[in-house]
Structures are given as C-alpha cells and as structure tokens.
Short mmCIF file of C-alpha atoms in Angstrom, two decimals:
data_model
loop_
_atom_site.label_atom_id
_atom_site.label_comp_id
_atom_site.label_asym_id
_atom_site.label_seq_id
_atom_site.Cartn_x
_atom_site.Cartn_y
_atom_site.Cartn_z
CA MET A 1 119.90 87.72 107.87
CA GLU A 2 122.09 91.05 109.86
CA THR A 3 122.84 91.56 105.94
CA LYS A 4 119.64 91.96 104.84
CA VAL A 5 118.70 94.20 107.94
CA LEU A 6 122.01 96.50 107.72
CA GLN A 7 121.21 96.86 103.43
CA PHE A 8 117.90 97.84 104.36
CA LEU A 9 118.68 100.25 107.34
CA ASN A 10 121.54 101.43 104.33
CA ARG A 11 118.91 101.95 101.96
CA TYR A 12 117.37 104.30 104.61
CA ASN A 13 120.63 106.42 105.49
CA VAL A 14 120.15 105.11 108.76
CA ASN A 15 124.06 105.43 109.73
CA PHE A 16 125.45 103.18 112.49
CA ASP A 17 125.54 106.78 115.10
CA ASP A 18 121.73 107.77 114.79
CA LYS A 19 119.28 106.87 117.71
CA VAL A 20 116.98 104.56 116.54
CA LEU A 21 113.86 103.54 118.72
CA ILE A 22 112.83 100.09 118.67
CA GLY A 23 109.33 98.34 119.69
CA VAL A 24 110.30 95.49 121.73
CA SER A 25 107.12 93.39 122.73
CA THR A 26 109.15 90.78 124.38
CA GLY A 27 108.30 88.39 121.05
CA VAL A 28 110.35 86.54 118.55
CA ASP A 29 109.90 88.95 116.24
CA SER A 30 111.00 91.94 118.15
CA MET A 31 113.99 90.79 119.97
CA THR A 32 115.09 89.06 117.12
CA LEU A 33 115.37 92.77 115.81
CA LEU A 34 116.94 94.13 118.68
CA THR A 35 120.05 91.53 119.09
CA ILE A 36 120.59 91.90 115.25
CA LEU A 37 120.60 95.80 115.82
CA GLN A 38 122.88 94.98 118.59
CA LYS A 39 125.48 92.52 116.64
CA LEU A 40 125.58 95.18 113.87
CA LYS A 41 126.57 97.31 116.91
CA PHE A 42 124.10 100.14 116.34
CA LYS A 43 125.13 102.93 119.30
CA ASN A 44 122.04 104.90 119.81
CA ILE A 45 119.30 102.14 120.69
CA ILE A 46 116.08 103.12 122.93
CA VAL A 47 113.88 100.29 123.68
CA ALA A 48 110.30 100.99 123.89
CA HIS A 49 108.26 98.69 125.54
CA VAL A 50 103.98 98.05 126.42
CA ASN A 51 102.79 96.46 129.36
CA HIS A 52 98.98 95.83 127.81
CA GLY A 53 97.88 94.73 131.05
CA VAL A 54 95.41 92.33 129.49
CA ARG A 55 98.27 88.52 130.58
CA LYS A 56 99.42 87.88 133.43
CA GLU A 57 102.43 86.77 131.70
CA SER A 58 102.68 90.74 131.11
CA ILE A 59 104.46 91.35 134.53
CA ASP A 60 107.37 89.18 133.96
CA GLU A 61 107.91 90.47 129.94
CA GLU A 62 107.60 94.08 131.11
CA LYS A 63 110.95 92.74 134.07
CA PHE A 64 112.36 90.81 131.23
CA ILE A 65 112.78 93.31 129.18
CA ILE A 66 113.83 95.66 132.13
CA ASN A 67 116.51 93.67 133.71
CA TYR A 68 118.09 92.88 129.92
CA CYS A 69 118.17 96.91 128.74
CA HIS A 70 119.90 97.12 131.96
CA GLU A 71 122.63 94.07 131.73
CA ARG A 72 123.43 95.33 128.15
CA ASN A 73 123.01 99.38 128.89
CA LEU A 74 120.36 100.66 127.17
CA LYS A 75 117.58 103.23 126.99
CA TYR A 76 114.28 102.45 127.51
CA TYR A 77 110.91 103.15 128.20
CA ILE A 78 108.05 102.20 129.77
CA SER A 79 103.96 102.64 129.71
CA HIS A 80 101.18 101.11 130.84
CA LEU A 81 98.24 100.53 128.46
CA ASN A 82 94.95 100.37 131.22
CA PRO A 83 92.21 97.85 128.73
CA ASN A 84 89.82 99.14 131.36
CA THR A 85 89.07 102.46 129.18
CA ILE A 86 88.98 100.61 125.94
CA GLU A 87 85.62 100.67 124.55
CA ASN A 88 85.50 99.18 120.71
CA ASN A 89 88.31 97.16 119.21
CA PHE A 90 91.22 96.97 121.72
CA GLN A 91 93.91 95.64 118.86
CA GLU A 92 93.27 99.22 116.63
CA GLU A 93 93.05 100.91 120.11
CA ALA A 94 95.80 99.26 121.69
CA ARG A 95 98.04 99.99 118.27
CA ASN A 96 97.15 104.05 118.26
CA TYR A 97 98.14 103.84 121.87
CA ARG A 98 101.47 102.14 120.78
CA ILE A 99 102.29 104.82 118.26
CA LYS A 100 101.06 107.83 120.59
CA PHE A 101 103.56 106.24 122.99
CA PHE A 102 106.10 105.87 120.28
CA GLU A 103 106.30 109.00 118.76
CA SER A 104 106.53 110.76 122.43
CA ILE A 105 109.49 109.59 122.99
CA LEU A 106 110.74 110.14 119.70
CA LYS A 107 110.55 113.80 120.16
CA GLN A 108 111.73 113.77 123.55
CA GLU A 109 114.90 112.13 122.52
CA ASN A 110 114.75 114.20 118.73
CA CYS A 111 114.87 110.58 117.13
CA LYS A 112 114.31 109.68 113.29
CA PHE A 113 113.90 106.15 112.73
CA LEU A 114 110.94 104.03 114.60
CA LEU A 115 111.87 100.49 114.19
CA LEU A 116 108.94 98.34 114.54
CA ALA A 117 109.30 94.25 113.93
CA HIS A 118 106.11 93.26 111.07
CA HIS A 119 107.83 90.48 108.86
CA LEU A 120 106.23 88.61 105.90
CA ASN A 121 103.59 86.62 107.35
CA ASP A 122 102.17 90.28 109.49
CA ASP A 123 102.11 91.37 105.32
CA MET A 124 100.59 88.91 103.95
CA GLU A 125 98.31 88.38 106.90
CA THR A 126 97.22 92.06 106.42
CA SER A 127 96.51 92.20 102.81
CA ILE A 128 94.01 88.62 102.58
CA MET A 129 92.28 90.75 105.62
CA LYS A 130 92.12 94.01 103.62
CA ILE A 131 90.12 91.63 100.48
CA ILE A 132 87.57 90.65 103.20
CA ARG A 133 86.76 94.04 104.19
CA GLY A 134 87.77 95.90 101.55
CA SER A 135 90.15 98.26 101.06
CA ASN A 136 91.36 99.99 98.39
CA LEU A 137 94.64 99.60 95.65
CA LYS A 138 97.20 100.27 98.22
CA GLY A 139 95.58 98.92 100.94
CA TYR A 140 94.95 95.00 99.68
CA SER A 141 99.38 95.61 99.50
CA GLY A 142 99.51 95.03 102.72
CA ILE A 143 101.80 96.65 105.16
CA ASP A 144 104.30 99.72 103.69
CA GLU A 145 108.27 98.95 104.49
CA CYS A 146 109.01 102.04 105.06
CA VAL A 147 106.37 105.23 105.74
CA TYR A 148 107.60 108.72 106.14
CA MET A 149 106.21 110.51 108.59
CA LYS A 150 106.41 114.49 109.19
CA GLU A 151 109.41 114.20 111.51
CA TYR A 152 110.14 111.17 111.66
CA LEU A 153 110.27 107.82 109.28
CA ILE A 154 108.67 103.62 110.40
CA LEU A 155 111.43 101.34 109.02
CA ARG A 156 110.18 97.69 109.01
CA PRO A 157 113.86 95.21 108.53
CA LEU A 158 112.08 91.87 108.66
CA LEU A 159 109.04 92.60 106.31
CA LYS A 160 110.00 90.51 103.82
CA VAL A 161 111.93 87.17 106.16
CA LEU A 162 108.90 84.95 106.71
CA LYS A 163 108.24 84.16 110.09
CA GLU A 164 109.90 80.28 110.79
CA ASN A 165 113.60 82.09 109.64
CA ILE A 166 113.13 84.53 112.28
CA ILE A 167 112.25 81.78 114.20
CA LYS A 168 115.31 79.90 113.81
CA TYR A 169 117.40 82.78 113.62
CA ALA A 170 116.02 83.27 117.24
CA LYS A 171 117.21 79.54 118.31
CA ASP A 172 120.69 79.58 116.81
CA ASN A 173 121.38 82.59 118.59
CA ASN A 174 119.89 81.62 121.65
CA ILE A 175 117.38 84.47 122.28
CA LYS A 176 115.16 84.63 124.93
CA TYR A 177 112.17 85.77 123.46
CA PHE A 178 108.26 85.19 125.36
CA GLU A 179 105.40 83.53 123.62
CA ASP A 180 102.06 85.62 123.39
CA TYR A 181 99.42 82.77 124.18
CA THR A 182 96.47 84.75 122.48
CA ASN A 183 97.87 85.03 119.37
CA THR A 184 96.64 81.59 119.37
CA LEU A 185 93.79 82.36 120.10
CA ASN A 186 90.62 82.21 116.69
CA TYR A 187 88.77 85.08 118.60
CA TYR A 188 90.56 87.09 116.31
CA THR A 189 90.03 87.43 112.23
CA ARG A 190 94.05 88.35 112.32
CA ASN A 191 94.15 85.14 113.93
CA ARG A 192 92.61 82.70 111.71
CA ILE A 193 94.22 83.74 108.84
CA ARG A 194 96.89 82.99 110.39
CA HIS A 195 96.38 79.54 111.40
CA HIS A 196 93.58 78.36 109.08
CA ILE A 197 93.88 80.48 105.78
CA ILE A 198 97.92 80.88 105.18
CA PRO A 199 98.52 77.24 105.87
CA GLU A 200 96.56 76.15 102.97
CA ILE A 201 97.44 78.41 100.47
CA ILE A 202 100.82 77.13 101.06
CA ASN A 203 99.54 73.97 100.75
CA GLU A 204 98.40 74.75 97.32
CA ASN A 205 101.59 76.08 96.45
CA GLU A 206 104.78 76.33 98.70
CA SER A 207 106.46 79.11 97.58
CA PHE A 208 103.32 81.99 97.74
CA HIS A 209 105.62 83.49 100.05
CA GLU A 210 106.93 84.69 96.68
CA LYS A 211 104.19 84.84 94.50
CA PHE A 212 102.68 87.30 97.91
CA LEU A 213 105.76 89.75 96.97
CA GLU A 214 105.43 90.06 93.41
CA PHE A 215 101.69 90.90 94.20
CA LYS A 216 102.27 93.27 96.43
CA GLU A 217 104.90 94.85 93.94
CA THR A 218 102.27 94.80 91.38
CA LEU A 219 99.86 96.83 93.36
CA ASN A 220 102.42 99.06 94.84
CA GLU A 221 103.33 100.59 91.11
CA ALA A 222 99.61 100.22 89.48
CA SER A 223 98.73 102.56 92.85
CA LYS A 224 101.60 104.58 92.19
CA ILE A 225 100.08 105.86 88.99
CA VAL A 226 96.70 105.76 90.61
CA MET A 227 97.70 108.26 93.39
CA GLU A 228 98.80 110.50 90.21
CA THR A 229 95.68 110.75 89.26
CA CYS A 230 94.14 111.41 92.73
CA ASP A 231 97.29 113.54 93.20
CA LYS A 232 96.24 115.67 90.49
CA PHE A 233 92.39 116.12 91.57
CA ILE A 234 92.89 116.79 94.81
CA TYR A 235 95.67 120.08 93.23
CA GLN A 236 92.90 120.93 91.10
CA GLU A 237 89.57 120.49 92.78
CA VAL A 238 89.91 120.07 96.67
CA LYS A 239 90.11 122.59 99.35
CA ARG A 240 91.65 122.09 103.01
CA THR A 241 91.68 124.39 105.70
CA ASN A 242 92.28 123.73 109.03
CA GLU A 243 88.67 121.84 109.61
CA TYR A 244 87.79 120.28 106.37
CA TYR A 245 88.04 119.38 102.26
CA PHE A 246 86.04 121.11 100.28
CA PHE A 247 84.86 119.86 96.82
CA THR A 248 82.10 120.05 94.34
CA LYS A 249 79.99 117.54 93.44
CA LYS A 250 79.97 117.45 90.17
CA ALA A 251 83.74 117.73 90.24
CA PHE A 252 83.91 114.77 92.31
CA LEU A 253 81.39 112.54 89.96
CA SER A 254 83.75 113.38 87.24
CA LEU A 255 85.28 111.05 87.79
CA SER A 256 85.56 107.13 87.40
CA PRO A 257 83.49 105.13 90.60
CA PHE A 258 87.36 103.60 91.23
CA LEU A 259 88.81 107.26 91.17
CA GLN A 260 86.09 108.56 93.45
CA VAL A 261 87.17 106.03 95.81
CA GLU A 262 90.77 105.80 95.76
CA VAL A 263 90.49 110.06 96.34
CA LEU A 264 88.60 109.65 99.26
CA PHE A 265 90.80 106.71 100.63
CA LYS A 266 93.56 109.06 100.11
CA LEU A 267 92.03 111.85 101.76
CA LEU A 268 90.25 110.30 104.85
CA LYS A 269 93.22 108.10 105.38
CA ASP A 270 94.18 108.93 108.56
CA PHE A 271 90.37 107.34 110.05
CA ASN A 272 91.66 103.56 109.13
CA LEU A 273 88.18 103.91 106.96
CA SER A 274 87.47 100.52 105.32
CA LYS A 275 85.93 99.86 101.48
CA ALA A 276 82.15 99.28 103.08
CA ASN A 277 82.53 102.98 104.90
CA ILE A 278 83.44 104.86 101.81
CA LEU A 279 81.12 103.91 99.46
CA GLU A 280 78.61 105.20 102.09
CA LEU A 281 80.30 108.54 101.99
CA ILE A 282 79.88 107.82 98.45
CA LYS A 283 76.36 107.21 98.20
CA LEU A 284 76.08 110.55 100.48
CA ILE A 285 77.69 112.41 98.08
CA LYS A 286 75.18 111.15 95.62
CA SER A 287 72.41 112.00 97.15
CA ASP A 288 69.49 114.16 95.93
CA LYS A 289 68.69 115.97 98.96
CA LYS A 290 70.10 119.59 98.70
CA ASN A 291 71.60 119.66 102.23
CA LEU A 292 72.92 117.02 104.38
CA LYS A 293 74.69 117.24 107.67
CA VAL A 294 75.92 113.46 108.80
CA ASN A 295 78.56 112.46 111.71
CA TYR A 296 80.02 108.94 110.37
CA LYS A 297 82.44 107.07 111.52
CA ASP A 298 84.27 110.17 113.19
CA VAL A 299 84.09 111.92 109.59
CA GLY A 300 81.73 114.99 110.05
CA PHE A 301 79.80 115.01 106.44
CA VAL A 302 78.27 118.26 105.22
CA LYS A 303 76.62 118.77 101.85
CA GLU A 304 75.18 121.75 100.75
CA TYR A 305 73.37 122.13 97.13
CA GLU A 306 76.20 121.18 95.48
CA ASP A 307 79.05 121.62 97.70
CA ILE A 308 80.92 118.79 99.66
CA TYR A 309 82.50 119.58 102.70
CA LEU A 310 84.54 116.96 104.66
CA PHE A 311 85.27 117.61 108.23
CA PHE A 312 88.22 116.26 110.02
CA GLU A 313 85.72 116.38 113.67
CA LYS A 314 82.61 115.39 114.45
CA HIS A 315 80.34 118.30 113.27
CA GLU A 316 78.63 119.21 115.99
CA LYS A 317 76.04 122.60 116.06
CA PHE A 318 76.98 125.75 116.66
CA LYS A 319 75.57 127.12 119.87
CA PHE A 320 75.30 130.78 120.76
CA TYR A 321 74.15 132.77 122.94
CA LYS A 322 74.50 136.90 124.42
CA ILE A 323 72.73 139.25 126.63
CA ILE A 324 73.40 142.47 125.17
CA ASP A 325 72.98 144.97 127.54
CA SER A 326 75.36 147.66 126.52
CA LEU A 327 77.64 149.13 124.11
CA GLY A 328 80.63 147.28 123.17
CA GLU A 329 81.83 144.12 121.02
CA PHE A 330 80.23 140.92 121.83
CA PRO A 331 82.93 138.12 120.04
CA ILE A 332 80.74 134.71 118.49
CA ASP A 333 83.50 133.04 117.31
CA GLU A 334 87.14 133.14 115.58
CA ASN A 335 86.27 135.46 112.47
CA ARG A 336 82.51 137.45 113.79
CA SER A 337 81.35 139.70 116.52
CA ILE A 338 78.33 141.94 116.95
CA VAL A 339 79.89 145.30 117.88
CA VAL A 340 76.84 147.86 119.76
CA SER A 341 77.96 151.47 119.04
CA LYS A 342 75.96 154.97 119.47
CA LYS A 343 74.57 156.61 116.29
CA ASN A 344 72.11 159.65 115.74
CA ASP A 345 69.70 159.94 112.72
CA ILE A 346 70.83 157.33 110.12
CA SER A 347 69.33 154.74 107.70
CA VAL A 348 69.44 151.49 107.57
CA THR A 349 69.17 149.56 104.66
CA ASN A 350 72.27 146.49 105.05
CA LEU A 351 70.61 143.33 106.64
CA ASN A 352 73.77 143.06 109.14
CA LYS A 353 72.87 146.26 111.09
CA VAL A 354 69.93 147.54 113.40
CA TRP A 355 69.23 150.87 114.57
CA TYR A 356 67.84 150.34 117.97
CA ASN A 357 66.75 151.78 121.30
CA SER A 358 69.53 151.89 123.60
CA ASN A 359 66.62 152.04 126.88
CA MET A 360 65.07 148.96 125.30
CA LEU A 361 68.08 146.58 125.59
CA PRO A 362 69.42 144.29 127.13
CA ILE A 363 68.20 142.27 123.91
CA ILE A 364 68.97 138.73 122.82
CA ALA A 365 71.87 137.43 120.01
CA ARG A 366 71.99 133.92 119.99
CA THR A 367 71.48 131.01 117.08
CA LYS A 368 68.33 129.93 115.99
CA LYS A 369 66.19 127.24 117.34
CA PRO A 370 63.42 124.55 115.51
CA GLY A 371 59.99 127.17 115.34
CA ASP A 372 61.68 130.49 114.72
CA ARG A 373 59.57 132.71 113.63
CA ILE A 374 60.07 136.16 112.30
CA SER A 375 57.28 139.11 111.42
CA PHE A 376 57.28 140.75 108.25
CA SER A 377 54.63 143.21 106.85
CA TYR A 378 53.14 140.82 105.06
CA GLY A 379 52.66 137.90 107.87
CA THR A 380 55.25 135.74 109.41
CA LYS A 381 57.41 133.60 108.11
CA LYS A 382 59.53 130.26 109.61
CA VAL A 383 63.57 131.68 109.59
CA SER A 384 64.20 127.97 108.34
CA LYS A 385 62.07 128.84 105.66
CA LEU A 386 63.77 132.02 105.32
CA LEU A 387 67.47 130.27 105.01
CA ILE A 388 66.08 127.97 102.88
CA ASP A 389 63.63 130.38 100.33
CA GLU A 390 67.98 132.54 100.36
CA LYS A 391 69.65 129.84 99.88
CA VAL A 392 72.10 129.26 103.06
CA GLY A 393 74.10 126.23 103.10
CA ILE A 394 73.25 123.54 106.03
CA THR A 395 76.33 124.61 108.08
CA LYS A 396 75.91 128.42 108.01
CA ARG A 397 72.15 127.68 108.64
CA ASP A 398 73.40 126.47 112.23
CA LYS A 399 75.66 129.92 112.89
CA VAL A 400 72.67 132.42 111.00
CA ILE A 401 72.74 135.09 114.54
CA ILE A 402 69.44 136.07 115.56
CA LEU A 403 68.62 139.49 117.69
CA GLU A 404 65.41 138.47 119.93
CA ASN A 405 64.05 140.87 122.35
CA ASN A 406 60.82 139.42 124.60
CA ASN A 407 60.39 136.06 122.68
CA GLN A 408 59.95 138.28 119.69
CA ILE A 409 63.32 138.06 117.40
CA LEU A 410 64.05 141.86 115.08
CA ALA A 411 66.34 139.98 112.79
CA VAL A 412 68.36 137.12 111.46
CA LEU A 413 71.39 139.09 110.71
CA GLY A 414 72.31 139.48 107.30
CA TYR A 415 69.14 138.02 105.68
CA GLY A 416 65.50 139.59 107.28
CA LYS A 417 64.38 142.17 109.71
CA SER A 418 61.34 142.10 111.41
CA ASN A 419 58.63 144.85 110.76
CA ILE A 420 58.98 145.34 114.42
CA LEU A 421 62.05 147.56 113.90
CA ALA A 422 59.55 149.81 112.06
CA ASN A 423 57.62 150.34 115.33
CA ILE A 424 60.58 151.33 117.56
CA LYS A 425 61.34 154.90 118.34
CA ASN A 426 64.58 157.71 119.42
CA CYS A 427 67.13 154.77 118.10
CA ASP A 428 69.83 155.81 119.22
CA ILE A 429 72.50 152.83 119.43
CA MET A 430 73.38 150.55 115.89
CA ILE A 431 73.63 146.86 116.56
CA GLU A 432 76.03 145.70 113.61
CA LEU A 433 77.30 141.88 112.81
CA LYS A 434 80.70 142.37 111.46
CA GLU A 435 82.48 139.64 109.88
CA LYS A 436 87.06 139.43 109.42
CA ASN A 437 85.65 137.40 106.63
CA ASN A 438 83.37 136.06 104.90
CA GLU A 439 84.43 132.19 105.48
CA TYR A 440 82.10 131.69 108.47
#
C-alpha cells in the first residue's frame, strides 16, 4: 500500500520535503494514511483534527491524536465544532466547517497539499447517493482523487483502495485507531447504502468495485467532452461580475435540455444543488413571466424580460433613504450619488436632473414603496406602472431613486418628473443623479 500511495503522490508532484496537511479523524482510514506518510519518510507532515463535540468518545480521540503527534514530533492543529450552532444538515455543515479549518491552516503554513483519506467504498457510496438524489454527469462519477483549488490541491491517495484492505493493513501494522459508532446507524443515507445496498450488489458480483472503477472512468471521460461544450457556451454567452452571472434566455434555451442542466451545475457548483434544484431553476428561466425575483437555495434568481441573472448570494431588496438638506454630494451606492449644486436661470430636460428652490429644502431621496404615485399633467400614475411602461427590469426598479417633499413625489429620477415642479418659482439649485456607469 505504501507503493500505491507513493506513486499517487509522485503523480501530483508531491515531494518528500513538501509540507502536507492531513485531515485525521483517528478512524482507521486517516490513521492508516498518516502511518504510511511517516513510513515513506515525508518530512513536513501537519495533522489537522476536528472534535465535532457529538460523541463522548471525541474527548479520548482528541487526547490520543495530541499525544500521538507529541510522541512523533508532528505539528498539529485542533479545532472544536459546537454542534449546537448547526441548524440544518449536520454532516454537510460539519464538512464545510472542516474545509474552512483546513484552509486556514494551509494559508498559515503556506502549504499546497491537503490529503484526505477517502477510500473506494466512500467513492461507491457517494456515486450511489448521487444516483438516488439526482446529479449531473460529473457528480454521478463520485469523488475526485484530485481537486485543484486556487491555492492548493486536495489529494485522496487511498481512493482506489477498498476499506477491507485498509483495515487489514492497519491490523498487520498494529495501527491504533478509533471506531465511530455513528457510522453504524441507519439514520444517515450513506450508512444505509453502506450496510444494505452495497453488500447486496457485491453479492451479485464480487468484483463490483472493479466494474465501478470502469464506470467511473467512462463517466469522467464523457464529462470532459461535455464540459468542453459547456465551457464554450459559458465563454461566449455568460457574463460574470463580482455579484452575479448573466446570460439571455434565448441563448440558454438554444442548448439541449441535457446541456442546460450541465451548464447550471457548472456555474453553481459551489452551492451543492441537487438535480431537482437545477430543474426548478430551469423552470424559472422558461417561465412566461417577464419579471421574476426569487431567492432559491441561496441563489438569487432574477429574470428581467429576456435577461437572466444568477446572484451568488440571496438577492435582497435595495433600500435607500436620505434627507437632502444642503448643497453637496450624497452617496447612494458605489456607482451613484445625488449632487446638489447652485444653478440659476437654466432649462432642464434631462430626467436625471431637477431644478429646485433651495428654500424648499429639505427633501427626501429614497427608493420606491408600494402605492407610490406621481402626478403628471394628465393625472396621476403608479410609479410601478411607470417603470413597467419604461421596461425597467425588476432589479433596477428596486434601485430607482425618488425625490419627495411633504409626501408628494417630485421626480422618479431618470424616468419621470411631476408637474408639481412646473409651479415652483425662484429655482436656484440643481439636484442631479450622477452615475459612474450604467450598471447599477
């Protein structure tokens, strides 16, 4: 097994002098990998252990790994997870906690390699879970042996090794380890697959693990071909900003249904969405409604006529309220501000500018509210209807700035001015909405 691990690490250019961070739970898998690294004479092994605080045995496991590292002069880091802070899926949130913990160590130690002890049985279980829950082509292939992150690699040297062989190696080499009794509970989907489904499959074919590896390779090769098509579409049709992805409905629907799913999985891979989640988003894209705004599974989905926006965070409604009471500049957001300056004898046609009487300050600058109406020479009109008629997208509607005095709307900046302004005399100031660019 040492030879397999060494060949694996050589393939990814991990040298004996390199710092390697290994996640150690004290279970048989991670203790075996840790032992092998020491036998191979890796010189800069760093151990990371998370005490999840769920089992009373966790205290003994933490003490064990601390003593183990002291005795072997291994550098180690310990973190404690408070299970009371987790409200939803414990396994998923604990996994996210571990990754953040590992990343903090990698950064602190300037380490480029994170080693995890997932094995072939883990891989088979993951693939079956994805089939049950639904995924994309890549997801069905299970766990990656190598994941290229921005500043480090996640490596899984035991991914093609069966659990039974790891246990045998541990016994043959007198490796001490702890067993987590929660792995025997049928409460978790993975455990039910491990204890009931996979044994039945192996009863049908004792070489199932070999067939699984063939299946995995086939999916991975097919996925590469599919990803080339997805990458081409994303390069040509998808725009990315710091806040969202943008593409048109027409371009997206030109893809086959299969590729629509694959593209969204690729764009939203950090959200851990299921196939059912992706299909729901596709329904929203296909919707006949011209404007939609939905927060779905932490993705902010916005549809403005034929334009689709996928925000990286839940899309909260923009709110702004400011008393304008003097000359000067009043920031709205990073791109816009209201500027009040002294102006005399000027005719204003620009809808972003209002000529006003300084003696009638202060006025209110704010975002719109339900029921807002503006007065024109022909009568009043709902601000929401004005913006719809102007074909203002739903996200921009939320950011439109209204000028108000004594509960009367003076202007919807950029879109309409009230006839009230025509009756104001002795105007001497300009109130102007200034934009750094047109993307707000």
